[in-house]
PDB file of C-alpha atoms in Angstrom:
ATOM      1  CA  ARG A   1    -184.856-184.946-122.014  1.00  0.00           C
ATOM      2  CA  PHE A   2    -186.883-184.624-118.810  1.00  0.00           C
ATOM      3  CA  GLY A   3    -190.440-183.356-118.819  1.00  0.00           C
ATOM      4  CA  GLU A   4    -190.599-183.585-122.595  1.00  0.00           C
ATOM      5  CA  GLY A   5    -193.167-186.318-122.916  1.00  0.00           C
ATOM      6  CA  TYR A   6    -196.082-188.139-121.416  1.00  0.00           C
ATOM      7  CA  VAL A   7    -196.586-190.833-118.833  1.00  0.00           C
ATOM      8  CA  ALA A   8    -199.160-193.471-119.744  1.00  0.00           C
ATOM      9  CA  PHE A   9    -200.555-195.719-117.045  1.00  0.00           C
ATOM     10  CA  LEU A  10    -202.613-198.819-117.776  1.00  0.00           C
ATOM     11  CA  ARG A  11    -204.327-201.156-115.338  1.00  0.00           C
ATOM     12  CA  PHE A  12    -205.445-204.670-116.259  1.00  0.00           C
ATOM     13  CA  ARG A  13    -208.028-207.003-114.776  1.00  0.00           C
ATOM     14  CA  GLN A  14    -205.932-210.057-115.679  1.00  0.00           C
ATOM     15  CA  PRO A  15    -202.136-210.317-115.470  1.00  0.00           C
ATOM     16  CA  ILE A  16    -200.378-209.486-118.724  1.00  0.00           C
ATOM     17  CA  SER A  17    -197.068-210.919-119.842  1.00  0.00           C
ATOM     18  CA  SER A  18    -194.074-208.706-120.404  1.00  0.00           C
ATOM     19  CA  ALA A  19    -193.771-209.956-123.990  1.00  0.00           C
ATOM     20  CA  ASP A  20    -197.414-209.124-124.825  1.00  0.00           C
ATOM     21  CA  LEU A  21    -197.055-205.687-123.260  1.00  0.00           C
ATOM     22  CA  LYS A  22    -193.848-204.852-125.139  1.00  0.00           C
ATOM     23  CA  ARG A  23    -195.230-206.123-128.455  1.00  0.00           C
ATOM     24  CA  ALA A  24    -198.372-203.990-128.189  1.00  0.00           C
ATOM     25  CA  VAL A  25    -196.471-200.911-126.984  1.00  0.00           C
ATOM     26  CA  MET A  26    -194.088-201.161-129.954  1.00  0.00           C
ATOM     27  CA  LYS A  27    -197.090-201.324-132.295  1.00  0.00           C
ATOM     28  CA  TYR A  28    -198.610-198.041-131.076  1.00  0.00           C
ATOM     29  CA  PHE A  29    -195.662-196.183-129.488  1.00  0.00           C
ATOM     30  CA  PRO A  30    -192.374-197.409-131.018  1.00  0.00           C
ATOM     31  CA  GLN A  31    -190.361-194.766-129.126  1.00  0.00           C
ATOM     32  CA  ALA A  32    -191.987-195.447-125.727  1.00  0.00           C
ATOM     33  CA  VAL A  33    -190.287-197.173-122.817  1.00  0.00           C
ATOM     34  CA  VAL A  34    -191.999-199.464-120.303  1.00  0.00           C
ATOM     35  CA  SER A  35    -190.665-197.783-117.169  1.00  0.00           C
ATOM     36  CA  SER A  36    -192.358-200.070-114.651  1.00  0.00           C
ATOM     37  CA  ARG A  37    -194.631-203.059-114.764  1.00  0.00           C
ATOM     38  CA  GLN A  38    -196.554-205.280-112.413  1.00  0.00           C
ATOM     39  CA  ALA A  39    -198.731-208.227-113.364  1.00  0.00           C
ATOM     40  CA  SER A  40    -201.812-206.019-113.583  1.00  0.00           C
ATOM     41  CA  ALA A  41    -200.408-202.521-114.224  1.00  0.00           C
ATOM     42  CA  ALA A  42    -197.827-200.764-116.359  1.00  0.00           C
ATOM     43  CA  ARG A  43    -196.310-197.307-116.669  1.00  0.00           C
ATOM     44  CA  LEU A  44    -194.922-196.110-119.995  1.00  0.00           C
ATOM     45  CA  LEU A  45    -192.782-193.102-120.823  1.00  0.00           C
ATOM     46  CA  VAL A  46    -193.964-191.746-124.155  1.00  0.00           C
ATOM     47  CA  PRO A  47    -191.811-189.100-125.869  1.00  0.00           C
ATOM     48  CA  ARG A  48    -193.664-186.051-127.138  1.00  0.00           C
ATOM     49  CA  SER A  49    -193.643-185.691-130.903  1.00  0.00           C
ATOM     50  CA  GLN A  50    -193.784-182.332-132.668  1.00  0.00           C
ATOM     51  CA  ASP A  51    -195.769-184.011-135.446  1.00  0.00           C
ATOM     52  CA  MET A  52    -198.406-185.605-133.210  1.00  0.00           C
ATOM     53  CA  PRO A  53    -200.946-183.666-131.138  1.00  0.00           C
ATOM     54  CA  VAL A  54    -201.840-184.962-127.684  1.00  0.00           C
ATOM     55  CA  SER A  55    -205.233-186.060-129.023  1.00  0.00           C
ATOM     56  CA  SER A  56    -203.490-188.491-131.390  1.00  0.00           C
ATOM     57  CA  SER A  57    -201.320-189.816-128.563  1.00  0.00           C
ATOM     58  CA  PHE A  58    -204.422-190.341-126.434  1.00  0.00           C
ATOM     59  CA  ASN A  59    -206.189-192.100-129.313  1.00  0.00           C
ATOM     60  CA  LYS A  60    -203.214-194.446-129.716  1.00  0.00           C
ATOM     61  CA  LEU A  61    -203.281-195.111-125.976  1.00  0.00           C
ATOM     62  CA  LYS A  62    -206.986-195.934-126.243  1.00  0.00           C
ATOM     63  CA  LEU A  63    -206.258-198.452-129.018  1.00  0.00           C
ATOM     64  CA  LEU A  64    -203.418-199.936-126.963  1.00  0.00           C
ATOM     65  CA  ALA A  65    -205.694-200.214-123.920  1.00  0.00           C
ATOM     66  CA  GLU A  66    -208.405-201.916-125.978  1.00  0.00           C
ATOM     67  CA  GLU A  67    -205.940-204.401-127.470  1.00  0.00           C
ATOM     68  CA  LEU A  68    -204.539-205.284-124.039  1.00  0.00           C
ATOM     69  CA  LYS A  69    -208.003-205.263-122.414  1.00  0.00           C
ATOM     70  CA  ALA A  70    -207.010-202.596-119.890  1.00  0.00           C
ATOM     71  CA  THR A  71    -209.649-201.714-117.300  1.00  0.00           C
ATOM     72  CA  ASP A  72    -208.486-198.095-117.215  1.00  0.00           C
ATOM     73  CA  TYR A  73    -205.719-195.892-118.547  1.00  0.00           C
ATOM     74  CA  THR A  74    -204.377-192.362-118.236  1.00  0.00           C
ATOM     75  CA  LEU A  75    -202.056-190.106-120.202  1.00  0.00           C
ATOM     76  CA  THR A  76    -200.423-187.246-118.331  1.00  0.00           C
ATOM     77  CA  GLN A  77    -197.641-184.817-119.044  1.00  0.00           C
ATOM     78  CA  SER A  78    -194.364-185.659-117.300  1.00  0.00           C
ATOM     79  CA  SER A  79    -194.025-183.780-114.033  1.00  0.00           C
ATOM     80  CA  LEU A  80    -190.947-182.837-112.057  1.00  0.00           C
ATOM     81  CA  ASP A  81    -191.946-185.397-109.397  1.00  0.00           C
ATOM     82  CA  GLN A  82    -192.013-188.177-111.992  1.00  0.00           C
ATOM     83  CA  VAL A  83    -188.662-187.068-113.378  1.00  0.00           C
ATOM     84  CA  LEU A  84    -187.142-187.191-109.885  1.00  0.00           C
ATOM     85  CA  VAL A  85    -188.637-190.638-109.198  1.00  0.00           C
ATOM     86  CA  SER A  86    -187.254-191.916-112.497  1.00  0.00           C
ATOM     87  CA  PHE A  87    -183.845-190.401-111.744  1.00  0.00           C
ATOM     88  CA  SER A  88    -183.921-191.953-108.257  1.00  0.00           C
ATOM     89  CA  GLU A  89    -184.764-195.391-109.680  1.00  0.00           C
ATOM     90  CA  ASP A  90    -181.922-195.106-112.215  1.00  0.00           C
ATOM     91  CA  THR A  91    -179.511-194.160-109.424  1.00  0.00           C
ATOM     92  CA  ASP A  92    -180.704-197.065-107.248  1.00  0.00           C
ATOM     93  CA  ASN A  93    -180.134-199.502-110.109  1.00  0.00           C
ATOM     94  CA  GLU A  94    -176.611-198.171-110.694  1.00  0.00           C
ATOM     95  CA  VAL A  95    -175.783-198.439-106.988  1.00  0.00           C
ATOM     96  CA  ASP A  96    -177.153-201.992-106.755  1.00  0.00           C
ATOM     97  CA  GLY A  97    -175.116-203.060-109.770  1.00  0.00           C
ATOM     98  CA  SER A  98    -171.904-201.549-108.400  1.00  0.00           C
ATOM     99  CA  ILE A  99    -172.340-203.261-105.007  1.00  0.00           C
ATOM    100  CA  TYR A 100    -172.520-206.670-106.634  1.00  0.00           C
ATOM    101  CA  ALA A 101    -169.719-205.850-109.051  1.00  0.00           C
ATOM    102  CA  GLU A 102    -167.409-204.909-106.176  1.00  0.00           C
ATOM    103  CA  SER A 103    -168.171-208.094-104.234  1.00  0.00           C
ATOM    104  CA  GLY A 104    -166.468-210.154-106.913  1.00  0.00           C
ATOM    105  CA  SER A 105    -169.072-212.902-106.686  1.00  0.00           C
ATOM    106  CA  THR A 106    -170.431-214.112-109.992  1.00  0.00           C
ATOM    107  CA  ASN A 107    -172.995-216.422-108.368  1.00  0.00           C
ATOM    108  CA  VAL A 108    -175.015-213.683-106.654  1.00  0.00           C
ATOM    109  CA  THR A 109    -178.024-212.387-108.548  1.00  0.00           C
ATOM    110  CA  ASN A 110    -179.382-208.945-107.884  1.00  0.00           C
ATOM    111  CA  MET A 111    -183.114-209.534-107.403  1.00  0.00           C
ATOM    112  CA  TYR A 112    -183.999-205.851-106.938  1.00  0.00           C
ATOM    113  CA  SER A 113    -186.007-204.390-109.766  1.00  0.00           C
ATOM    114  CA  SER A 114    -187.623-201.006-110.179  1.00  0.00           C
ATOM    115  CA  MET A 115    -190.402-202.863-112.008  1.00  0.00           C
ATOM    116  CA  ASP A 116    -191.704-204.063-108.636  1.00  0.00           C
ATOM    117  CA  THR A 117    -193.115-200.658-107.767  1.00  0.00           C
ATOM    118  CA  ILE A 118    -195.223-198.248-109.727  1.00  0.00           C
ATOM    119  CA  HIS A 119    -195.154-194.693-108.450  1.00  0.00           C
ATOM    120  CA  MET A 120    -198.451-193.052-109.232  1.00  0.00           C
ATOM    121  CA  GLU A 121    -199.983-190.041-107.579  1.00  0.00           C
ATOM    122  CA  THR A 122    -203.571-190.879-108.538  1.00  0.00           C
ATOM    123  CA  PHE A 123    -205.458-193.809-109.946  1.00  0.00           C
TER     124      PHE A 123
END
């Protein structure tokens, strides 16, 4: 599961809606997951396909970037650091959910979201 795919990063000049991003991602990478998003940037986890060479994945990313008017984009192989960050974010989300579940309050909304931060080593 881990380290078996690519991480795509896109940066936008203008803010992009979550709905527009998801629609376009589904068009080019139906198996991909939007792992984090800000108004002007997004990180996608793209599974590696045995049937598709990396050049085809990069070409699809280029088409996605053009459709969304991205100012720049990258496609990198998943690294151990990215796997650990993703695992850490998943653990944080589980912990946050359990804290609110134990409080017994149904009126409290957990405002924390891993989509607020994009962990990137280089731009």
